[in-house]
Amino acid sequence: MWRVLSRYPRLLWRLQGVAGQALLAHKARSFFVVAAVAMGIAALTVIVASVDGARRKALEIVDFFGPDAVLVLGGDIENRPVGQRTNTLTWSDARAIARSLPGAYAVLPMRSVRAVTLRYGNKNHEAPTVVGATENYAATWNWPLSEGRDLSADDIAHGAKVALIGDAPAKALFGDASPIGRTVMVKNLPVQIVGRLSYRGFTGGGSDVSVDDRLIMPISTLTQRFNLDRNYFRGLRVRFHDPDLIGVHMENLRALLRHEHKLGPTIPDDFTIMSASEILKFLTAFTGGLVAFLGVTAGVAILVGGFVLANLMFLGVSERRVEIGLRKAVGATSGAILIQFLSEAVYLTLAGAILGVGLGVGLGESLSRLGMLELRLSPKIFVLSLAAALAIALAFGLRPARKAAGLDPIEALRGGGE
Amino acid sequence: MTGQTPPGQGEPLIRLTDVTRSYVMGGVANTVLSGVTLDIAAGEFAAIMGPSGSGKSTLLHILGLLDRPTSGSYRLRGQETGTLSDDALSHLRNQAIGFVFQSFYLIPYATALDNVLLPGLYSDAPRAALTRRAHELLEKVGLTAQARHKPSQLSGGQQQRVALARSLINNPDLILADEPTGQLDSGTSREIMELLAAINRDAGKTVIVVTHDPETAAYARRQILVTDGRVARS
Ligand SMILES: Nc1ncnc2c1ncn2[C@@H]1O[C@H](COP(=O)(O)OP(=O)(O)O)[C@@H](O)[C@H]1O
Ligand SMILES: [Mg+2]
């Protein structure tokens, strides 16, 4: 075989033509192998794309959340005891944290209003969340503005009727035009847009609502104009100096809040503390199951593809005994026969790989549209698929190809003629 | 050529010396050829005859380097073949020998033209020259119009003519035919034998035909009779 490869490049080239012609002559059989391999490669494509997608999403969440921050929400959102209130975080909690929690340097209270209709001209948009925030919202959340300015201390102090607009409502109300300086009706309150948040493109922890679908207003304005409970916050964001000690900080924070809320030793927390890694854990547990399922599927599908290839090739070798015997009689060496049959296998699996990547991308798109997966397609997927295809061809095609190469020409010719 | 031995001066194209071939099956040796000694000169047209099972095909396979003798010597073009590797034998078959079989053995999914080209694929000749020669050969056997036909679209006689053209593509010295008229009616058989005679006469090829049909054998100028694994008369 190596002699054929090294000494006869012309022969090697011609054998590719021979292999191609043989494949076209056996279309039905070729199709089955291609289809079987394609299934495996499709599953592989979805897995690689979803693992990459999950990793990217994880990085985005850490980036967005900040590695040095935790979010405290009212109520135990994981296992909410019956009858537990979610309005449990107060100004006095916020002050206690700022005053006596070691390592904490910023405590940002958050209030929000759900499902608010925004109106501009004759266009309406239902924003899932209007967030009440303190100054420098964009800066503290590591969320760059694509236009305009951030909320200022003055805005907060005076309860200014200004807002930062997320990418989704900006597109819905203004299309491609700039929203800066425009006045939007938030329910019945005219609010001037002063900044536009850049596109983030992912959904927040656990929900399927895009983080881009929001409006940010000074917390003072929101509280006054929407008659919110002045005593309680939906959440508090606490930032620490040393992100490496975040675990310790969280324990301290928990102890402090339990003390503030006067919770006895048998009473569960009436708040939830989340860090970026907590959110990641939730996310990976969710995608991990799907990835494991697809991984097993891909492995099985690729194995099945390989066995289909091997069996149909064995069948082909016995059906084509006369052809093989004849080729050897007229001067084909065993190496030339081996290369012909291996080439046939390689072409089938490569075709399967290309079809499989196509199928996988299609399948992945549907899954991500259904919100089940975050996909990231990269050239790596293509390279990996081709490598897998080549491996299948060589691993499963070698034995039948060697069988063909080892046939005795007289035996082979006798097998099919007289 | 690959061999170290220079072609023997004045040695015939083919020299078999005391060639035996036996098969061992279930511990029992079945001797098919026992001591065949035979010279065939370049340019001869010979028929190998004999009853069925006498070892004619076995002899032809040895002559065609498809099989090796159990013992004895086969010198082709003055070169001892027993010491050659399988790859060297493949190369020699490709360059020096053309085969014609009883059942034609065309590749079913390839056109007549591609079937003629087949031995050329495994040679070093450039494609363009091969294709030109394949068309010439198809014209010689009267199949210019059928060049693009698949074997299934051809009659038996036409298929055997494609096989004849195929045997000549690499311009070998020796044409070996095993019962080439065995599946053809007598009219078509005559056409094929005329073509083989012409190949011998006009192109100077050595032609050896295995047959048990006296009418077919009559085309050859020399008859070699094989009985019980020996050359009884030549
Ligand atoms: N591969 C083989 N194994 C065992 N016996 C064989 C084999 N090939 C041929 N023979 C035997 O050799 C004898 C001669 O066969 P063959 O050369 O085909 O005869 P012919 O062509 O004259 O009819 C037969 O008896 C056949 O059974
Ligand atoms: Mg025979």
XYZ file of C-alpha atoms and ligand atoms in Angstrom:
680
model
C 0.000 0.000 0.000
C 2.763 2.458 0.911
C 4.521 1.544 -2.311
C 1.412 2.487 -4.217
C 1.152 5.743 -2.282
C 4.730 6.785 -2.711
C 5.701 5.424 -6.084
C 2.609 5.891 -8.150
C 0.898 9.209 -7.509
C -0.787 8.829 -10.879
C -2.197 5.459 -9.867
C -3.337 6.893 -6.537
C -5.176 9.621 -8.389
C -6.741 7.151 -10.811
C -7.916 4.946 -7.951
C -9.946 7.888 -6.626
C -11.799 7.926 -9.931
C -12.319 4.176 -9.708
C -13.682 4.523 -6.175
C -16.033 7.338 -7.154
C -17.372 5.394 -10.131
C -17.992 2.327 -7.972
C -19.871 4.399 -5.388
C -22.142 5.950 -7.992
C -22.823 2.468 -9.338
C -24.050 1.318 -5.914
C -26.209 4.286 -4.977
C -28.643 2.594 -2.630
C -25.916 1.000 -0.565
C -23.869 4.194 -0.560
C -26.916 6.121 0.608
C -27.414 3.905 3.666
C -23.844 4.338 4.784
C -23.963 8.095 4.219
C -27.235 8.349 6.146
C -25.986 6.254 9.053
C -22.775 8.234 9.362
C -24.673 11.505 8.966
C -26.844 10.695 12.000
C -23.802 10.251 14.185
C -22.076 13.353 12.893
C -25.263 15.399 13.298
C -25.476 14.447 16.959
C -21.783 15.192 17.359
C -22.279 18.618 15.775
C -25.095 19.500 18.141
C -23.043 18.394 21.136
C -19.938 20.323 20.239
C -21.987 23.391 19.344
C -24.002 23.215 22.562
C -20.978 22.642 24.778
C -19.329 25.640 23.160
C -22.541 27.609 23.427
C -22.992 26.778 27.112
C -19.405 27.763 27.817
C -19.854 31.080 26.045
C -23.100 31.743 27.838
C -21.438 30.931 31.141
C -18.651 33.390 30.429
C -21.196 36.027 29.481
C -23.115 35.507 32.686
C -19.992 35.778 34.818
C -19.046 38.844 32.846
C -22.488 40.369 33.231
C -22.958 39.470 36.855
C -19.413 40.291 37.833
C -17.214 37.780 39.637
C -17.107 40.040 42.709
C -20.846 40.452 43.182
C -23.757 38.600 44.707
C -27.442 39.169 44.265
C -29.780 38.953 47.232
C -33.421 38.337 46.400
C -36.369 38.456 48.782
C -37.822 35.013 49.567
C -36.287 31.569 49.213
C -36.665 31.098 45.455
C -35.338 27.564 45.378
C -37.703 25.935 47.830
C -40.168 28.571 48.812
C -41.945 27.534 52.034
C -45.707 27.865 51.848
C -46.908 31.314 52.758
C -43.451 32.838 52.813
C -43.308 36.508 51.849
C -40.951 37.692 49.125
C -40.935 41.280 50.357
C -38.284 40.839 53.000
C -35.376 43.087 52.033
C -35.459 46.563 53.523
C -33.443 49.805 53.620
C -32.323 48.801 57.052
C -30.872 45.554 55.606
C -29.062 47.562 52.953
C -27.651 49.929 55.576
C -26.626 47.066 57.847
C -24.729 45.388 55.027
C -23.002 48.610 53.975
C -22.079 49.383 57.578
C -21.060 46.066 59.067
C -20.330 43.454 56.414
C -16.539 43.106 56.057
C -15.232 43.345 52.484
C -18.427 44.753 50.986
C -18.023 48.091 49.208
C -21.214 48.651 47.280
C -24.806 47.857 48.131
C -27.241 48.591 45.345
C -30.939 48.247 46.056
C -33.154 47.175 43.170
C -36.850 47.449 42.668
C -38.618 46.451 39.525
C -42.008 46.545 37.929
C -43.137 43.665 35.739
C -44.933 43.791 32.398
C -45.094 47.487 31.649
C -46.389 48.850 28.353
C -44.050 51.295 26.629
C -45.473 53.590 23.962
C -43.793 55.804 21.399
C -45.950 57.453 18.743
C -48.282 54.716 17.541
C -45.950 51.888 18.580
C -46.396 49.765 21.693
C -44.010 47.387 23.371
C -44.582 45.303 26.458
C -41.375 45.336 28.513
C -41.174 42.351 30.883
C -39.190 44.390 33.425
C -38.675 48.008 34.331
C -35.728 48.081 36.728
C -35.281 50.710 39.403
C -31.584 51.416 39.822
C -29.128 53.753 41.480
C -26.491 55.836 39.703
C -23.948 54.369 37.250
C -26.106 51.361 36.441
C -24.272 50.493 33.221
C -20.872 50.826 34.853
C -21.699 48.729 37.906
C -23.230 45.951 35.807
C -20.347 45.875 33.311
C -22.892 46.628 30.644
C -21.546 49.101 28.100
C -23.818 51.737 26.618
C -23.983 51.800 22.847
C -25.275 55.398 22.918
C -25.972 58.190 25.367
C -25.093 58.467 29.052
C -25.487 56.474 32.260
C -27.849 57.327 35.150
C -26.335 60.039 37.326
C -26.479 60.717 41.073
C -28.589 63.792 40.241
C -31.151 61.652 38.395
C -31.523 59.494 41.520
C -31.589 62.420 43.947
C -34.268 64.307 41.997
C -36.357 61.404 40.821
C -35.717 62.464 37.220
C -38.031 61.119 34.527
C -35.170 59.576 32.528
C -34.339 56.025 31.491
C -31.805 53.708 29.883
C -33.398 51.558 27.205
C -32.509 47.936 26.460
C -31.798 46.740 22.959
C -35.115 44.919 22.509
C -37.525 47.784 23.304
C -35.245 50.219 21.418
C -35.562 48.081 18.285
C -39.294 47.639 18.769
C -40.050 51.327 19.251
C -37.385 53.082 17.206
C -36.167 50.538 14.661
C -32.838 51.728 13.367
C -33.279 55.317 14.580
C -31.544 56.600 17.696
C -33.735 56.605 20.832
C -31.599 59.195 22.634
C -33.541 62.294 23.650
C -36.903 60.763 22.716
C -39.740 60.688 25.158
C -41.416 57.343 25.745
C -44.661 56.834 27.647
C -44.005 54.333 30.429
C -47.562 53.440 31.364
C -48.760 57.037 31.639
C -45.459 58.610 32.624
C -43.441 60.499 29.981
C -39.808 59.462 30.351
C -36.847 60.711 28.364
C -34.371 58.117 27.061
C -30.826 59.179 27.936
C -28.858 56.019 27.179
C -29.076 52.811 25.241
C -27.653 49.540 26.590
C -25.619 47.422 24.166
C -26.977 44.123 22.907
C -26.295 41.208 25.251
C -28.276 38.471 23.543
C -28.905 35.962 26.271
C -31.629 35.089 28.684
C -31.319 35.681 32.388
C -30.839 33.010 35.025
C -33.494 30.362 34.625
C -36.093 32.400 32.763
C -36.541 32.670 29.037
C -36.824 36.436 29.064
C -34.015 38.174 27.220
C -31.917 40.466 29.397
C -32.120 42.968 26.551
C -35.851 43.387 27.058
C -35.818 45.986 29.849
C -35.971 49.627 30.777
C -33.817 51.127 33.560
C -35.096 54.090 35.597
C -33.886 55.802 38.789
C -35.168 53.781 41.737
C -36.551 56.982 43.282
C -38.628 57.775 40.200
C -39.915 54.229 39.970
C -40.883 54.138 43.652
C -42.743 57.467 43.560
C -44.472 57.199 40.204
C -45.497 53.563 40.327
C -46.564 53.612 43.971
C -44.183 50.870 44.996
C -43.814 49.737 48.559
C -41.270 52.163 49.952
C -39.972 49.824 52.583
C -39.016 46.755 50.577
C -36.719 45.922 47.658
C -36.994 43.135 45.171
C -33.257 42.693 45.379
C -29.936 43.964 46.582
C -26.682 43.761 44.713
C -23.633 43.584 46.929
C -20.075 43.883 45.615
C -16.943 42.789 47.447
C -13.312 43.786 47.244
C -11.919 40.281 46.972
C -13.717 37.952 44.545
C -11.617 34.979 45.741
C -13.282 35.155 49.152
C -16.785 35.284 47.738
C -17.754 32.050 49.511
C -16.821 33.447 52.896
C -18.527 36.754 52.084
C -21.719 34.920 51.210
C -21.698 33.048 54.508
C -21.145 36.291 56.423
C -23.900 37.986 54.451
C -26.280 35.151 55.183
C -25.522 35.246 58.901
C -25.999 39.017 58.950
C -29.353 38.888 57.147
C -30.622 36.064 59.350
C -29.684 38.188 62.350
C -31.350 41.294 60.853
C -34.516 39.316 60.052
C -34.440 37.707 63.523
C -34.707 34.172 62.121
C -34.486 31.447 64.741
C -32.239 28.414 64.141
C -35.144 26.263 62.823
C -36.574 28.882 60.487
C -35.433 28.720 56.854
C -33.894 31.716 55.064
C -36.441 34.229 53.789
C -33.984 35.441 51.144
C -31.765 33.934 48.481
C -28.128 34.795 47.852
C -26.833 34.074 44.381
C -23.365 34.459 42.916
C -22.327 34.046 39.304
C -21.064 30.558 40.039
C -24.446 29.673 41.581
C -26.175 30.684 38.369
C -23.626 28.735 36.354
C -24.258 25.640 38.433
C -27.943 25.884 37.676
C -27.256 26.404 33.996
C -24.753 23.573 33.613
C -27.013 21.170 35.462
C -29.659 21.994 32.904
C -27.517 21.768 29.742
C -25.372 18.976 31.191
C -28.259 16.513 31.067
C -28.997 17.301 27.467
C -25.325 17.125 26.509
C -24.929 13.735 28.178
C -27.984 12.449 26.335
C -26.707 13.748 23.014
C -23.233 12.401 23.760
C -24.530 8.885 24.220
C -26.700 9.311 21.130
C -23.744 10.501 19.065
C -21.526 7.694 20.258
C -24.157 5.090 19.484
C -25.027 6.691 16.152
C -21.388 6.838 15.091
C -20.875 3.212 16.096
C -24.003 2.212 14.209
C -22.745 4.177 11.205
C -19.445 2.328 11.429
C -21.110 -1.081 11.619
C -23.403 -0.257 8.725
C -20.343 0.793 6.749
C -18.426 -2.373 7.612
C -21.342 -4.701 6.882
C -22.320 -3.096 3.606
C -18.668 -3.095 2.572
C -18.347 -6.804 3.367
C -21.480 -7.382 1.338
C -20.014 -5.281 -1.466
C -16.764 -7.205 -1.420
C -18.540 -10.536 -1.845
C -20.864 -9.158 -4.497
C -17.982 -7.638 -6.373
C -15.658 -10.639 -6.227
C -15.503 -10.885 -10.000
C -14.631 -7.214 -10.316
C -11.882 -7.610 -7.744
C -10.549 -10.794 -9.340
C -10.558 -9.149 -12.733
C -8.766 -6.035 -11.518
C -6.088 -8.194 -9.954
C -5.792 -10.347 -13.081
C -5.192 -7.284 -15.254
C -2.499 -5.932 -12.956
C -3.955 -4.304 -9.848
C -1.750 -5.024 -6.844
C -3.301 -5.855 -3.471
C -2.312 -2.338 -2.385
C -4.246 -0.797 -5.277
C -7.372 -2.787 -4.327
C -6.964 -1.834 -0.658
C -6.706 1.844 -1.533
C -9.689 1.662 -3.857
C -11.928 0.190 -1.172
C -10.608 2.414 1.600
C -11.161 5.414 -0.650
C -14.730 4.309 -1.223
C -15.190 4.139 2.554
C -13.623 7.542 3.073
C -15.812 9.198 0.450
C -18.943 7.699 1.979
C -18.110 8.841 5.489
C -16.989 12.279 4.315
C -20.290 12.691 2.494
C -21.944 11.529 5.721
C -19.952 14.101 7.667
C -20.956 16.980 5.409
C -24.596 15.938 5.444
C -24.358 15.354 9.199
C -22.969 18.820 9.922
C -25.807 20.269 7.848
C -28.379 18.198 9.733
C -26.747 19.017 13.045
C -26.775 22.738 12.384
C -30.422 22.529 11.381
C -31.313 20.462 14.434
C -29.289 22.754 16.676
C -31.010 25.822 15.274
C -34.406 24.331 16.084
C -33.297 23.341 19.573
C -31.906 26.786 20.269
C -35.039 28.390 18.853
C -37.017 26.296 21.313
C -34.685 27.688 23.959
C -33.365 24.252 24.910
C -29.801 24.947 23.951
C -27.391 27.764 23.382
C -25.385 26.958 20.247
C -22.065 28.175 19.048
C -20.996 27.053 15.578
C -17.326 27.168 14.747
C -14.940 25.791 12.126
C -13.817 23.422 14.874
C -17.072 21.497 14.412
C -16.374 20.966 10.748
C -12.803 19.843 11.339
C -13.899 17.539 14.145
C -16.610 15.984 11.980
C -14.240 15.348 9.116
C -11.766 13.778 11.529
C -14.509 11.580 12.997
C -15.592 10.563 9.489
C -12.046 9.651 8.548
C -11.675 7.661 11.743
C -14.894 5.737 11.026
C -13.763 4.984 7.474
C -10.383 3.701 8.599
C -11.591 1.865 11.705
C -14.562 0.140 10.101
C -13.502 0.087 6.446
C -10.089 -1.443 6.922
C -11.199 -5.032 7.486
C -13.479 -5.279 4.448
C -10.905 -3.444 2.325
C -8.238 -5.903 3.414
C -10.554 -8.766 2.638
C -10.950 -7.402 -0.889
C -7.215 -6.864 -1.252
C -6.429 -10.365 -0.047
C -8.736 -12.191 -2.473
C -7.060 -14.704 -4.740
C -7.867 -13.668 -8.316
C -8.629 -17.177 -9.544
C -10.914 -17.900 -6.600
C -12.574 -14.519 -6.975
C -13.219 -14.971 -10.688
C -14.530 -18.478 -10.151
C -16.868 -17.105 -7.493
C -18.925 -15.177 -9.975
C -18.778 -16.582 -13.451
C -19.279 -20.042 -14.806
C 12.024 -5.158 -16.406
C 12.392 -6.005 -12.782
C 14.449 -9.207 -13.079
C 18.188 -9.483 -12.717
C 18.429 -12.282 -15.294
C 18.952 -10.865 -18.766
C 16.536 -12.328 -21.292
C 18.065 -15.581 -22.426
C 19.396 -15.361 -25.943
C 17.370 -17.528 -28.240
C 15.136 -18.716 -25.400
C 11.419 -19.024 -26.306
C 8.835 -16.606 -24.935
C 7.540 -19.294 -22.587
C 9.524 -22.166 -21.091
C 7.876 -24.520 -18.603
C 10.179 -27.126 -17.115
C 8.750 -30.011 -15.113
C 5.906 -27.913 -13.707
C 3.591 -29.546 -11.177
C 0.550 -28.149 -9.425
C -1.209 -29.950 -6.648
C -3.912 -28.935 -4.220
C -3.990 -30.238 -0.695
C -7.529 -30.746 0.567
C -8.292 -32.415 3.843
C -4.752 -33.715 4.078
C -5.025 -35.377 0.658
C -2.895 -34.030 -2.189
C -4.612 -33.799 -5.574
C -2.067 -33.419 -8.316
C -3.592 -31.524 -11.240
C -0.442 -30.927 -13.265
C 2.369 -33.453 -13.034
C 5.566 -32.609 -14.837
C 4.565 -30.307 -17.650
C 7.460 -29.335 -19.873
C 6.564 -27.011 -22.714
C 8.095 -24.289 -24.875
C 6.029 -21.716 -26.736
C 7.813 -19.332 -29.050
C 6.987 -15.681 -29.570
C 4.420 -15.247 -32.341
C 2.843 -18.672 -31.985
C -0.912 -19.289 -32.038
C -1.496 -22.345 -29.865
C -4.578 -24.180 -28.650
C -4.516 -26.126 -25.402
C -7.010 -28.959 -25.645
C -8.154 -31.787 -23.477
C -11.127 -33.194 -21.646
C -12.857 -31.320 -18.885
C -10.980 -31.428 -15.607
C -7.694 -32.315 -17.275
C -5.956 -29.193 -15.948
C -6.141 -26.845 -18.943
C -7.303 -23.838 -16.945
C -4.798 -24.558 -14.203
C -2.048 -24.533 -16.814
C -3.316 -21.293 -18.320
C -3.451 -19.640 -14.869
C 0.173 -20.573 -14.315
C 1.110 -19.218 -17.735
C -0.790 -16.047 -16.871
C 1.037 -15.595 -13.528
C -2.272 -15.836 -11.663
C -1.074 -19.028 -10.014
C 2.330 -20.375 -9.043
C 3.569 -23.919 -9.779
C 3.959 -26.218 -6.771
C 7.319 -27.169 -8.243
C 9.218 -26.709 -11.475
C 10.242 -23.614 -13.355
C 8.374 -21.077 -15.458
C 10.500 -18.674 -17.451
C 8.707 -15.878 -19.275
C 10.726 -13.795 -21.758
C 13.806 -15.574 -20.419
C 13.058 -14.495 -16.845
C 12.456 -16.923 -13.988
C 9.083 -15.992 -12.482
C 9.183 -18.183 -9.364
C 11.292 -15.701 -7.414
C 9.196 -12.638 -8.228
C 7.098 -10.945 -5.546
C 3.328 -10.716 -5.848
C 3.577 -7.037 -6.775
C 6.174 -7.804 -9.443
C 3.865 -10.491 -10.852
C 0.994 -7.977 -10.883
C 3.168 -5.562 -12.810
C 4.230 -8.270 -15.266
C 0.605 -9.371 -15.812
C -0.325 -5.772 -16.425
C 2.402 -5.134 -18.970
C 3.061 -8.464 -20.685
C -0.184 -10.437 -20.623
C -3.734 -9.893 -21.865
C -6.584 -12.102 -20.608
C -9.821 -13.186 -22.261
C -12.264 -15.301 -20.232
C -15.211 -17.517 -21.054
C -17.633 -15.285 -19.108
C -16.130 -12.037 -20.457
C -15.826 -10.538 -16.950
C -16.606 -6.951 -17.770
C -17.227 -4.493 -14.944
C -21.014 -4.139 -15.055
C -21.205 -0.489 -14.046
C -18.467 0.726 -16.413
C -18.916 1.602 -20.096
C -17.314 -0.428 -22.867
C -14.668 2.291 -23.151
C -13.883 2.227 -19.419
C -13.706 -1.557 -19.485
C -11.166 -1.406 -22.293
C -9.207 1.183 -20.312
C -9.150 -0.910 -17.130
C -5.677 -2.518 -17.410
C -4.371 0.884 -18.496
C -5.396 2.370 -15.132
C -2.815 0.209 -13.413
C -0.049 1.122 -15.873
C 2.168 4.176 -16.057
C 0.833 5.234 -19.451
C -0.699 8.722 -19.621
C -4.464 8.896 -19.733
C -4.738 10.678 -23.058
C -2.652 8.085 -24.878
C -4.664 5.290 -23.241
C -7.976 6.812 -24.257
C -6.787 7.264 -27.841
C -5.636 3.639 -27.957
C -8.895 2.406 -26.387
C -10.888 4.123 -29.142
C -8.623 2.589 -31.808
C -9.091 -0.855 -30.300
C -12.866 -0.460 -30.077
C -12.828 0.505 -33.750
C -10.742 -2.599 -34.563
C -13.298 -4.872 -32.910
C -16.135 -2.960 -34.586
C -17.668 -1.310 -31.500
C -17.053 2.396 -32.091
C -20.766 3.101 -31.785
C -21.025 1.162 -28.525
C -18.168 2.876 -26.668
C -20.539 4.439 -24.129
C -22.708 1.343 -23.677
C -22.775 -0.642 -20.473
C -22.094 -4.400 -20.726
C -25.777 -5.142 -20.098
C -26.608 -3.297 -23.321
C -24.266 -5.488 -25.358
C -24.695 -8.979 -26.827
C -22.399 -11.809 -25.715
C -20.297 -11.504 -28.842
C -19.981 -7.744 -28.378
C -18.975 -8.205 -24.729
C -16.259 -10.658 -25.729
C -15.006 -8.172 -28.310
C -14.779 -5.527 -25.573
C -12.765 -8.055 -23.547
C -10.472 -8.622 -26.558
C -9.897 -4.884 -26.887
C -9.229 -4.724 -23.137
C -6.596 -7.455 -23.378
C -4.665 -5.346 -25.896
C -4.748 -1.917 -24.198
C -1.264 -2.196 -22.663
C 0.145 -3.771 -25.833
C 1.221 -7.063 -24.171
C 3.271 -9.797 -25.874
C 1.009 -12.611 -24.793
C -2.771 -13.097 -25.058
C -4.290 -15.891 -22.959
C -7.862 -16.963 -23.625
C -9.726 -19.547 -21.512
C -12.623 -21.005 -23.505
C -13.258 -17.636 -25.204
C -16.086 -19.085 -27.307
C -17.602 -21.226 -24.553
C -20.671 -19.039 -24.153
C -21.111 -18.004 -27.783
C -23.026 -19.473 -30.711
C -20.972 -20.872 -33.569
C -21.306 -17.806 -35.816
C -20.164 -15.448 -33.090
C -17.463 -17.902 -32.066
C -16.027 -17.693 -35.539
C -15.946 -13.887 -35.413
C -14.050 -13.952 -32.130
C -11.569 -16.556 -33.383
C -11.024 -14.543 -36.575
C -10.184 -11.550 -34.404
C -7.756 -13.601 -32.287
C -6.147 -14.945 -35.461
C -5.787 -11.400 -36.763
C -4.223 -10.270 -33.485
C -1.701 -13.098 -33.877
C -1.093 -12.557 -37.574
C -1.157 -8.770 -37.903
C 0.147 -7.622 -34.527
C 2.479 -10.559 -34.004
C 1.083 -11.347 -30.542
C 1.544 -14.782 -29.078
C -1.940 -16.204 -28.570
C -2.777 -19.234 -26.427
C -6.368 -20.441 -26.371
C -7.739 -23.090 -24.016
C -10.659 -24.948 -25.571
C -12.280 -28.328 -25.789
C -13.983 -27.412 -29.064
C -12.102 -28.779 -32.130
C -13.583 -26.133 -34.402
C -12.166 -23.386 -32.177
C -8.846 -25.189 -31.864
C -8.601 -25.418 -35.641
C -7.817 -21.691 -35.841
C -4.542 -22.286 -34.019
C -1.464 -23.441 -35.873
C -0.373 -25.649 -32.985
C -2.462 -27.981 -30.824
C -1.309 -28.978 -27.361
C -3.207 -31.889 -25.861
C -3.398 -32.178 -22.083
C -4.578 -35.369 -20.429
C -4.257 -36.360 -16.797
C -2.103 -33.366 -15.983
C 0.486 -34.059 -18.663
C 1.149 -32.780 -22.144
C 0.209 -35.798 -24.207
C 0.928 -34.290 -27.608
C 2.105 -30.907 -28.770
N -8.522 -24.354 -6.116
C -8.620 -25.664 -6.323
N -8.633 -26.502 -5.294
C -8.751 -27.824 -5.492
N -8.830 -28.400 -6.684
C -8.818 -27.616 -7.771
C -8.712 -26.214 -7.645
N -8.724 -25.683 -8.899
C -8.836 -26.715 -9.752
N -8.902 -27.872 -9.080
C -9.002 -29.176 -9.669
O -8.066 -29.318 -10.713
C -8.611 -30.090 -11.749
C -8.386 -29.394 -13.081
O -9.172 -28.216 -13.132
P -9.100 -27.241 -14.373
O -7.699 -26.827 -14.574
O -10.106 -26.214 -14.166
O -9.534 -28.203 -15.543
P -10.066 -27.857 -16.996
O -9.918 -26.397 -17.196
O -9.209 -28.642 -17.879
O -11.483 -28.285 -17.046
C -10.045 -30.353 -11.433
O -10.190 -31.668 -10.969
C -10.351 -29.390 -10.336
O -11.260 -29.949 -9.423
Mg -11.299 -24.850 -17.556
